[in-house]
Amino acid sequence: DQQVKQNSPSLSVQEGRISILNCDYTNSMFDYFLWYKKYPAEGPTFLISISSIKDKNEDGRFTVFLNKSAKHLSLHIVPSQPGDSAVYFCAARANDYKLSFGAGTTVTVRA
Amino acid sequence: NAGVMQNPRHLVRRRGQEARLRCSPMKGHSHVYWYRQLPEEGLKFMVYLQKENIIDESGMPKERFSAEFPKEGPSILRIQQVVRGDSAAYFCASSPKPGSNTGELFFGEGSRLTVL
């Protein structure tokens, strides 16, 4: 069963504008959420994370928002840059070692 | 500080052959995880190992798949009698300890298996 869902397979955004990636989850036991970025032919690299006790975490151009009541999180990238073009995976953990991943959203930043 | 090293990067096998994928974790990491990514899907957990121990193999298919992490040497994911449905990218990840404060895993570049 798919416990983490990224319903938008792709997103196209103009350079300098905001990219908003969405992620929904079903498991109420998830207590930690992460975003990974992946370039073609490379492994995923950690981008940013948030604990379930927070509703926002910011790191430079990247901000993750968590809405526990809606079981929804989002990643904001502002301003978007060409190097941000990649696949972004949402992942979640339920107080153990196992990460559940969404199917990914491919972001394309247009010049 | 070298990252997670996986080899081979690409592997082609015919149906019925065996595939062996190797993973060396980051220096200082003793926890290894294998994930599989099928086309158009996210990464799916397969197995979690510590040195000489399989901690959780709940994501491994019951047959043909096995994993080990010996005292010396890399972790090995072994697929016997491969079938076309085994074609996927296999990612290895490591962490210094499970359930760490950040929950972050460090991934290798993956091994792409193609079964003809």
Tab-separated table of C-alpha atoms in Angstrom:
chain	number	residue	atom	x	y	z
A	1	ASP	CA	0.000	0.000	0.000
A	2	GLN	CA	1.200	3.473	-0.857
A	3	GLN	CA	1.521	5.342	2.434
A	4	VAL	CA	3.209	8.377	0.920
A	5	LYS	CA	1.731	9.934	-2.172
A	6	GLN	CA	2.994	12.597	-4.507
A	7	ASN	CA	0.091	13.179	-6.833
A	8	SER	CA	1.861	15.509	-9.224
A	9	PRO	CA	4.349	13.563	-11.329
A	10	SER	CA	5.782	16.735	-12.836
A	11	LEU	CA	6.057	20.459	-12.300
A	12	SER	CA	7.340	23.130	-14.651
A	13	VAL	CA	8.274	26.531	-13.253
A	14	GLN	CA	10.025	29.611	-14.562
A	15	GLU	CA	13.403	30.520	-13.176
A	16	GLY	CA	13.063	32.921	-10.263
A	17	ARG	CA	9.525	31.846	-9.388
A	18	ILE	CA	8.376	29.619	-6.561
A	19	SER	CA	8.176	25.828	-6.877
A	20	ILE	CA	5.645	24.124	-4.611
A	21	LEU	CA	5.763	20.357	-4.284
A	22	ASN	CA	3.051	18.512	-2.407
A	23	CYS	CA	3.000	15.256	-0.515
A	24	ASP	CA	0.221	13.421	1.326
A	25	TYR	CA	0.538	10.518	3.743
A	26	THR	CA	-1.846	8.080	5.354
A	27	ASN	CA	0.098	6.633	8.283
A	28	SER	CA	-0.567	8.672	11.428
A	29	MET	CA	2.452	7.021	13.074
A	30	PHE	CA	4.891	8.866	10.827
A	31	ASP	CA	6.939	11.210	12.998
A	32	TYR	CA	9.636	12.444	10.661
A	33	PHE	CA	9.458	13.645	7.079
A	34	LEU	CA	12.226	14.198	4.574
A	35	TRP	CA	12.685	15.484	1.061
A	36	TYR	CA	15.296	13.982	-1.218
A	37	LYS	CA	16.502	15.333	-4.534
A	38	LYS	CA	17.650	13.066	-7.327
A	39	TYR	CA	19.438	13.808	-10.570
A	40	PRO	CA	19.396	11.266	-13.431
A	41	ALA	CA	21.782	8.351	-12.947
A	42	GLU	CA	22.568	9.449	-9.397
A	43	GLY	CA	21.372	8.421	-5.980
A	44	PRO	CA	18.931	10.509	-3.942
A	45	THR	CA	20.517	13.188	-1.785
A	46	PHE	CA	18.998	14.557	1.365
A	47	LEU	CA	17.531	18.042	1.035
A	48	ILE	CA	15.542	19.011	4.099
A	49	SER	CA	13.509	17.394	6.841
A	50	ILE	CA	10.908	18.185	9.482
A	51	SER	CA	9.873	16.559	12.717
A	52	SER	CA	6.201	16.006	13.469
A	53	ILE	CA	6.475	18.382	16.435
A	54	LYS	CA	7.081	21.282	14.065
A	55	ASP	CA	5.037	22.796	11.284
A	56	LYS	CA	7.793	24.575	9.383
A	57	ASN	CA	11.480	24.186	8.707
A	58	GLU	CA	13.517	26.516	6.557
A	59	ASP	CA	16.968	26.112	5.020
A	60	GLY	CA	17.995	28.806	2.596
A	61	ARG	CA	15.759	28.680	-0.461
A	62	PHE	CA	13.989	25.556	0.776
A	63	THR	CA	11.100	25.489	3.236
A	64	VAL	CA	9.070	22.493	4.264
A	65	PHE	CA	5.603	22.894	5.770
A	66	LEU	CA	3.786	20.180	7.686
A	67	ASN	CA	0.046	20.065	8.308
A	68	LYS	CA	-0.490	17.060	10.563
A	69	SER	CA	-4.243	17.330	10.737
A	70	ALA	CA	-4.425	17.138	6.960
A	71	LYS	CA	-1.550	14.631	6.744
A	72	HIS	CA	0.024	16.880	4.183
A	73	LEU	CA	3.419	18.412	3.665
A	74	SER	CA	4.852	20.660	1.040
A	75	LEU	CA	8.240	21.810	-0.125
A	76	HIS	CA	8.695	25.382	-1.304
A	77	ILE	CA	11.701	26.386	-3.375
A	78	VAL	CA	12.124	30.094	-3.877
A	79	PRO	CA	13.539	31.426	-6.049
A	80	SER	CA	13.768	28.408	-8.356
A	81	GLN	CA	17.033	27.971	-10.217
A	82	PRO	CA	17.959	25.827	-13.245
A	83	GLY	CA	20.044	23.575	-11.011
A	84	ASP	CA	16.880	22.704	-9.099
A	85	SER	CA	15.652	20.693	-12.078
A	86	ALA	CA	15.527	17.148	-10.666
A	87	VAL	CA	13.181	14.552	-9.230
A	88	TYR	CA	12.067	15.288	-5.687
A	89	PHE	CA	10.994	12.477	-3.387
A	90	CYS	CA	8.975	12.916	-0.247
A	91	ALA	CA	9.754	10.332	2.442
A	92	ALA	CA	8.434	9.557	5.904
A	93	ARG	CA	9.522	7.521	8.900
A	94	ALA	CA	7.494	6.003	11.743
A	95	ASN	CA	9.930	6.135	14.657
A	96	ASP	CA	12.234	3.554	13.174
A	97	TYR	CA	14.708	3.124	10.390
A	98	LYS	CA	12.410	2.406	7.455
A	99	LEU	CA	11.650	5.233	5.044
A	100	SER	CA	8.510	5.161	2.925
A	101	PHE	CA	8.920	7.111	-0.303
A	102	GLY	CA	6.504	8.783	-2.647
A	103	ALA	CA	6.775	8.203	-6.389
A	104	GLY	CA	8.514	11.523	-6.943
A	105	THR	CA	7.830	14.804	-8.704
A	106	THR	CA	9.984	15.856	-11.638
A	107	VAL	CA	10.699	19.569	-11.482
A	108	THR	CA	11.783	21.440	-14.577
A	109	VAL	CA	12.957	25.012	-14.135
A	110	ARG	CA	12.649	27.002	-17.365
A	111	ALA	CA	15.113	29.783	-18.102
B	1	ASN	CA	35.175	11.136	3.097
B	2	ALA	CA	33.982	8.723	0.447
B	3	GLY	CA	30.276	8.295	0.088
B	4	VAL	CA	28.311	5.099	-0.318
B	5	MET	CA	29.909	3.089	-3.095
B	6	GLN	CA	27.889	0.725	-5.235
B	7	ASN	CA	29.032	-1.542	-8.023
B	8	PRO	CA	28.441	-2.414	-10.681
B	9	ARG	CA	26.631	0.716	-11.821
B	10	HIS	CA	25.037	-1.205	-14.657
B	11	LEU	CA	24.470	-4.929	-14.914
B	12	VAL	CA	22.861	-6.875	-17.733
B	13	ARG	CA	21.731	-10.426	-17.139
B	14	ARG	CA	19.744	-12.971	-19.104
B	15	ARG	CA	16.743	-14.630	-17.538
B	16	GLY	CA	17.803	-17.386	-15.174
B	17	GLN	CA	21.224	-15.948	-14.395
B	18	GLU	CA	22.353	-14.579	-11.058
B	19	ALA	CA	22.926	-10.934	-10.204
B	20	ARG	CA	25.193	-9.736	-7.407
B	21	LEU	CA	25.155	-6.114	-6.347
B	22	ARG	CA	27.712	-4.740	-3.922
B	23	CYS	CA	27.593	-1.839	-1.522
B	24	SER	CA	30.252	-0.301	0.682
B	25	PRO	CA	28.753	2.074	3.256
B	26	MET	CA	30.175	5.420	4.193
B	27	LYS	CA	33.132	5.302	6.529
B	28	GLY	CA	31.930	4.974	10.082
B	29	HIS	CA	28.483	3.715	9.095
B	30	SER	CA	27.545	0.230	10.218
B	31	HIS	CA	23.917	0.211	9.079
B	32	VAL	CA	23.068	-0.659	5.493
B	33	TYR	CA	19.730	-0.534	3.711
B	34	TRP	CA	18.737	-1.716	0.265
B	35	TYR	CA	15.946	-0.039	-1.694
B	36	ARG	CA	14.563	-0.876	-5.109
B	37	GLN	CA	13.102	1.570	-7.587
B	38	LEU	CA	10.927	0.216	-10.340
B	39	PRO	CA	10.216	2.437	-13.356
B	40	GLU	CA	7.829	5.306	-12.562
B	41	GLU	CA	7.753	4.404	-8.869
B	42	GLY	CA	9.349	5.571	-5.660
B	43	LEU	CA	11.987	3.717	-3.742
B	44	LYS	CA	10.747	0.657	-1.882
B	45	PHE	CA	12.471	-0.676	1.224
B	46	MET	CA	13.908	-4.158	0.837
B	47	VAL	CA	16.232	-4.996	3.709
B	48	TYR	CA	18.133	-3.500	6.638
B	49	LEU	CA	21.402	-5.041	7.778
B	50	GLN	CA	24.071	-4.482	10.351
B	51	LYS	CA	27.412	-6.248	10.304
B	52	GLU	CA	26.735	-10.010	10.155
B	53	ASN	CA	23.049	-9.497	10.960
B	54	ILE	CA	19.862	-9.106	8.972
B	55	ILE	CA	17.676	-6.829	11.059
B	56	ASP	CA	14.642	-6.481	8.818
B	57	GLU	CA	14.056	-8.191	5.481
B	58	SER	CA	10.335	-7.546	5.333
B	59	GLY	CA	10.624	-5.860	1.940
B	60	MET	CA	12.521	-8.677	0.269
B	61	PRO	CA	10.707	-11.047	-2.076
B	62	LYS	CA	10.422	-14.411	-0.381
B	63	GLU	CA	12.270	-16.286	-3.096
B	64	ARG	CA	15.418	-15.725	-5.115
B	65	PHE	CA	16.531	-12.638	-3.188
B	66	SER	CA	19.073	-12.623	-0.375
B	67	ALA	CA	21.314	-10.092	1.300
B	68	GLU	CA	24.310	-10.173	3.550
B	69	PHE	CA	26.681	-7.770	5.248
B	70	PRO	CA	29.729	-9.745	6.331
B	71	LYS	CA	32.183	-8.736	9.009
B	72	GLU	CA	34.682	-7.844	6.319
B	73	GLY	CA	33.799	-6.495	2.922
B	74	PRO	CA	30.784	-4.917	1.298
B	75	SER	CA	27.131	-5.733	1.630
B	76	ILE	CA	25.869	-8.006	-1.141
B	77	LEU	CA	22.382	-8.160	-2.613
B	78	ARG	CA	22.007	-11.397	-4.520
B	79	ILE	CA	19.241	-12.212	-6.960
B	80	GLN	CA	19.115	-15.754	-8.227
B	81	GLN	CA	17.389	-16.874	-11.438
B	82	VAL	CA	16.585	-13.336	-12.474
B	83	VAL	CA	13.373	-12.562	-14.330
B	84	ARG	CA	12.447	-9.519	-16.405
B	85	GLY	CA	10.469	-8.062	-13.513
B	86	ASP	CA	13.698	-7.761	-11.514
B	87	SER	CA	14.867	-5.020	-13.883
B	88	ALA	CA	15.145	-1.958	-11.679
B	89	ALA	CA	17.513	0.438	-9.991
B	90	TYR	CA	18.800	-0.932	-6.696
B	91	PHE	CA	19.965	1.678	-4.224
B	92	CYS	CA	22.031	1.085	-1.159
B	93	ALA	CA	22.013	3.536	1.731
B	94	SER	CA	23.874	3.739	4.994
B	95	SER	CA	23.538	5.539	8.294
B	96	PRO	CA	25.651	5.795	11.434
B	97	LYS	CA	22.796	4.455	13.482
B	98	PRO	CA	19.118	3.706	12.886
B	99	GLY	CA	16.455	6.214	13.677
B	100	SER	CA	19.042	8.935	14.023
B	101	ASN	CA	18.001	12.431	14.946
B	102	THR	CA	17.667	13.457	11.345
B	103	GLY	CA	16.429	10.158	9.959
B	104	GLU	CA	18.688	10.857	7.033
B	105	LEU	CA	20.030	8.072	4.897
B	106	PHE	CA	23.038	8.488	2.633
B	107	PHE	CA	22.441	6.849	-0.719
B	108	GLY	CA	24.784	5.418	-3.279
B	109	GLU	CA	24.399	6.096	-6.978
B	110	GLY	CA	22.536	2.869	-7.538
B	111	SER	CA	23.003	-0.277	-9.570
B	112	ARG	CA	20.807	-0.573	-12.607
B	113	LEU	CA	19.909	-4.141	-13.407
B	114	THR	CA	18.548	-5.018	-16.819
B	115	VAL	CA	17.255	-8.522	-17.420
B	116	LEU	CA	17.022	-9.543	-21.049
